[in-house]
Structure formats: C-alpha cells, structure tokens
Short mmCIF file of C-alpha atoms in Angstrom, two decimals:
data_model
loop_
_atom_site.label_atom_id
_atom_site.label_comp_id
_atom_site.label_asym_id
_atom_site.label_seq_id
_atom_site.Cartn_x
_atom_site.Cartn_y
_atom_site.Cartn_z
CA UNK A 1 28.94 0.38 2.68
CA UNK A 2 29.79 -1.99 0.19
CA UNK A 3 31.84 -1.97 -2.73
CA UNK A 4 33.72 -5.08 -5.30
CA UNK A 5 35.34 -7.56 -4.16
CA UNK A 6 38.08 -9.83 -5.88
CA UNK A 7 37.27 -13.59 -4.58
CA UNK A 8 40.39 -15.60 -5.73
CA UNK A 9 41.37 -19.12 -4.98
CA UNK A 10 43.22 -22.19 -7.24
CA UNK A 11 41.80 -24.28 -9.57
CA UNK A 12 41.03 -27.47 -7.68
CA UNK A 13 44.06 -29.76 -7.63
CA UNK A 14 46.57 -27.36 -9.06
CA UNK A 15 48.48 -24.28 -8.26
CA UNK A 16 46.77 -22.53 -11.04
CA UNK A 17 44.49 -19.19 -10.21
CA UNK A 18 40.69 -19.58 -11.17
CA UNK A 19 38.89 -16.63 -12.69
CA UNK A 20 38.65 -14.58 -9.95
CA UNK A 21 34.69 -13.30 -9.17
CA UNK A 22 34.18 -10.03 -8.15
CA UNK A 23 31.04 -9.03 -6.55
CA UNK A 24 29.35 -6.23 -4.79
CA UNK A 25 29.73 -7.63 -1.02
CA UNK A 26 29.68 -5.60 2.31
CA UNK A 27 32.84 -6.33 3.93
CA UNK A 28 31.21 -6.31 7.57
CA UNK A 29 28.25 -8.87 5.80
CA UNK A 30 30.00 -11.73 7.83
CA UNK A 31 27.43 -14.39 7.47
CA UNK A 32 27.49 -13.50 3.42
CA UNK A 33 31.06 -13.72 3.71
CA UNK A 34 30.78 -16.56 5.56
CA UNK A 35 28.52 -18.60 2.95
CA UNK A 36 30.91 -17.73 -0.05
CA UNK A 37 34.42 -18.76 2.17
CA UNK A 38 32.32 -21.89 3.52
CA UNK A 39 32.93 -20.99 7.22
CA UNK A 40 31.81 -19.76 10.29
CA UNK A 41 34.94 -18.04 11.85
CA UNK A 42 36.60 -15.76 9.73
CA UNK A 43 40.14 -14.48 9.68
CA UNK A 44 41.19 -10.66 8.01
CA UNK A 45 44.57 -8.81 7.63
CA UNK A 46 44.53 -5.55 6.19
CA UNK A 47 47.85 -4.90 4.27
CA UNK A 48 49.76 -1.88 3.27
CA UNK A 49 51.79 -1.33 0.25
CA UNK A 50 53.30 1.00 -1.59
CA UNK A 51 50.37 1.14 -4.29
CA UNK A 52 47.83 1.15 -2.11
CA UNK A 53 46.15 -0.53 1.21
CA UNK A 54 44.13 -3.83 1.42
CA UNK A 55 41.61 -6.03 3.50
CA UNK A 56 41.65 -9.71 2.95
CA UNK A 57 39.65 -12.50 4.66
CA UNK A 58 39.79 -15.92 4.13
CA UNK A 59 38.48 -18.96 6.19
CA UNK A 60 39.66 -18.81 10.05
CA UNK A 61 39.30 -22.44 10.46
CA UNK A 62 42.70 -22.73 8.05
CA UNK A 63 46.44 -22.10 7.80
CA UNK A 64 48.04 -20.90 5.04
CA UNK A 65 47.41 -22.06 2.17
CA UNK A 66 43.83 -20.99 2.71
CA UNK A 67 41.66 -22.45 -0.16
CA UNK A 68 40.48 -18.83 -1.52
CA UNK A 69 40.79 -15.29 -0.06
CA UNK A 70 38.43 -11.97 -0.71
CA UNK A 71 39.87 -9.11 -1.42
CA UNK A 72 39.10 -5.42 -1.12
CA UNK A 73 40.79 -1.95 -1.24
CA UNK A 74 40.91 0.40 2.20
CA UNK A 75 42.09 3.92 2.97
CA UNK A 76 43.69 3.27 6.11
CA UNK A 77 43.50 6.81 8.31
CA UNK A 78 44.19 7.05 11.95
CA UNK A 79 40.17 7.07 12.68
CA UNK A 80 39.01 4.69 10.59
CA UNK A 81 39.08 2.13 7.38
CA UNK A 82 37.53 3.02 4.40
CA UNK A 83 36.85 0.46 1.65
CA UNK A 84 37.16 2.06 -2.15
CA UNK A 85 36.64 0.57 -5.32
CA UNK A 86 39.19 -1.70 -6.51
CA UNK A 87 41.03 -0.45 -10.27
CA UNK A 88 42.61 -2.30 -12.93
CA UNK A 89 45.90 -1.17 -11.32
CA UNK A 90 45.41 -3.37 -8.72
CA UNK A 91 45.52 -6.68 -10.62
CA UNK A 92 48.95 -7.02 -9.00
CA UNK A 93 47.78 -7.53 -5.67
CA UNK A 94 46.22 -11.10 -7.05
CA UNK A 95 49.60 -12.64 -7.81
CA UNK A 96 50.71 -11.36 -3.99
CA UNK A 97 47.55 -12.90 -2.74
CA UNK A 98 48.55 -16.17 -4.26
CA UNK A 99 52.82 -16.39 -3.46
CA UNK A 100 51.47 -15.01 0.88
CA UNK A 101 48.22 -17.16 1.18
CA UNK A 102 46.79 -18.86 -1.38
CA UNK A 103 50.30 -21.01 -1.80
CA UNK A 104 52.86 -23.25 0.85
CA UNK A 105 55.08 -21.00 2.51
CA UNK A 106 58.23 -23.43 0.40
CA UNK A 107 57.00 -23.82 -3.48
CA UNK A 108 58.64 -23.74 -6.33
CA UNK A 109 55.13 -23.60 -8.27
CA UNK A 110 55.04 -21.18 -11.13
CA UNK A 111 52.66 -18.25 -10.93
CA UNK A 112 49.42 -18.71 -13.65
CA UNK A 113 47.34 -15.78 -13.74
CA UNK A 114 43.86 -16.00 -13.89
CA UNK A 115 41.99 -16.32 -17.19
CA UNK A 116 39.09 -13.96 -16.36
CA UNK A 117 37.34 -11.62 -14.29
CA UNK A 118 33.56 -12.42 -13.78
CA UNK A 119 31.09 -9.86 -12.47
CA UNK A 120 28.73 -11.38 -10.22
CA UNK A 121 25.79 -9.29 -10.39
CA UNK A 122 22.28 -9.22 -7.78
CA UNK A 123 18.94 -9.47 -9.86
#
C-alpha cells in the first residue's frame, strides 16, 4: 500500500529547507526508495508524538545530518503499522525533521521553511 510522502532535505550549501516533493511511494518499495535517497542501505525510525505517529528513512550509509529524509504518517497498533495520508496539519513535523536530522546536533542555524510543496505525479 502506498500513500504521499514528504521528501525534505536543505538547499545545497545552506541550512535552508528546499521545497519539499511529495509523491505517491510505497514505503516497503526499497530499491525506489533507494534511487530517490541515493543509497543502497537504508535507515527508518518511526516516531510518536502527540499529534500523530511517523516513519522516516533517510540514507543508512550517514549520520546525522542526513542530506534529506522521507517522510510518512503510521497508525502504530500493537499488530501492525499502518501508513495514512499525510494532512496539512502535519506541516509541523517538517521543521522537527530538520532541528533531529536534517541539522548538527549543536547549531545555532535559524529555521527557513520551505517555499513549496510539489506533487510529483506518475504518467
């Protein structure tokens, strides 16, 4: 199953977001995955927050700061993990995804938001 994704990373050189992509990508799709992070081993986390839950990969052959990070939203239950659409409501979890992986553990870099959103769509 498959639903959007948020790909976010900087703008090259900076500590500024790039418009983040979203696209229609099956989170278990690992060689997809793979060919968008540029990687063969990939590392996930799923998080939990008070708004909602989340799975993340990024590029296993990095540390923090990983160069960009995909982003999707779960319902965590005790049987399984279901990915759901992602909602305007959970813009926030972009400038989180920046400050806990995107950024050095120690900056003082000020957080600018992305510009856009672009829809990546499959012909």
């Amino acid at each position: 199953m498959s639903n959007i994704m948020w790909h976010t990373a900087l703008k090259p050189g900076t500590t500024e977001m790039q418009d983040v992509i979203l696209a229609d990508v099956d989170p278990n799709d690992y060689e997809t995955i793979g060919t968008l992070l540029s990687t063969n081993i990939l590392t996930s986390w799923v998080i939990e927050t008070e708004q909602s839950s989340y799975l993340l990969i990024s590029d296993g052959e990095c540390e923090r700061p990983y160069p960009s990070v995909m982003i999707w939203r779960v319902e965590v239950s005790r049987e399984e993990i279901n990915i759901v659409d992602l909602r305007k409501e959970d813009g926030w979890i972009i400038k989180h995804v920046w400050r806990e992986w995107l950024m050095p553990e120690e900056t003082d870099a000020e957080y600018v938001p992305p510009e856009r959103f672009l829809m990546v769509m499959k012909k």
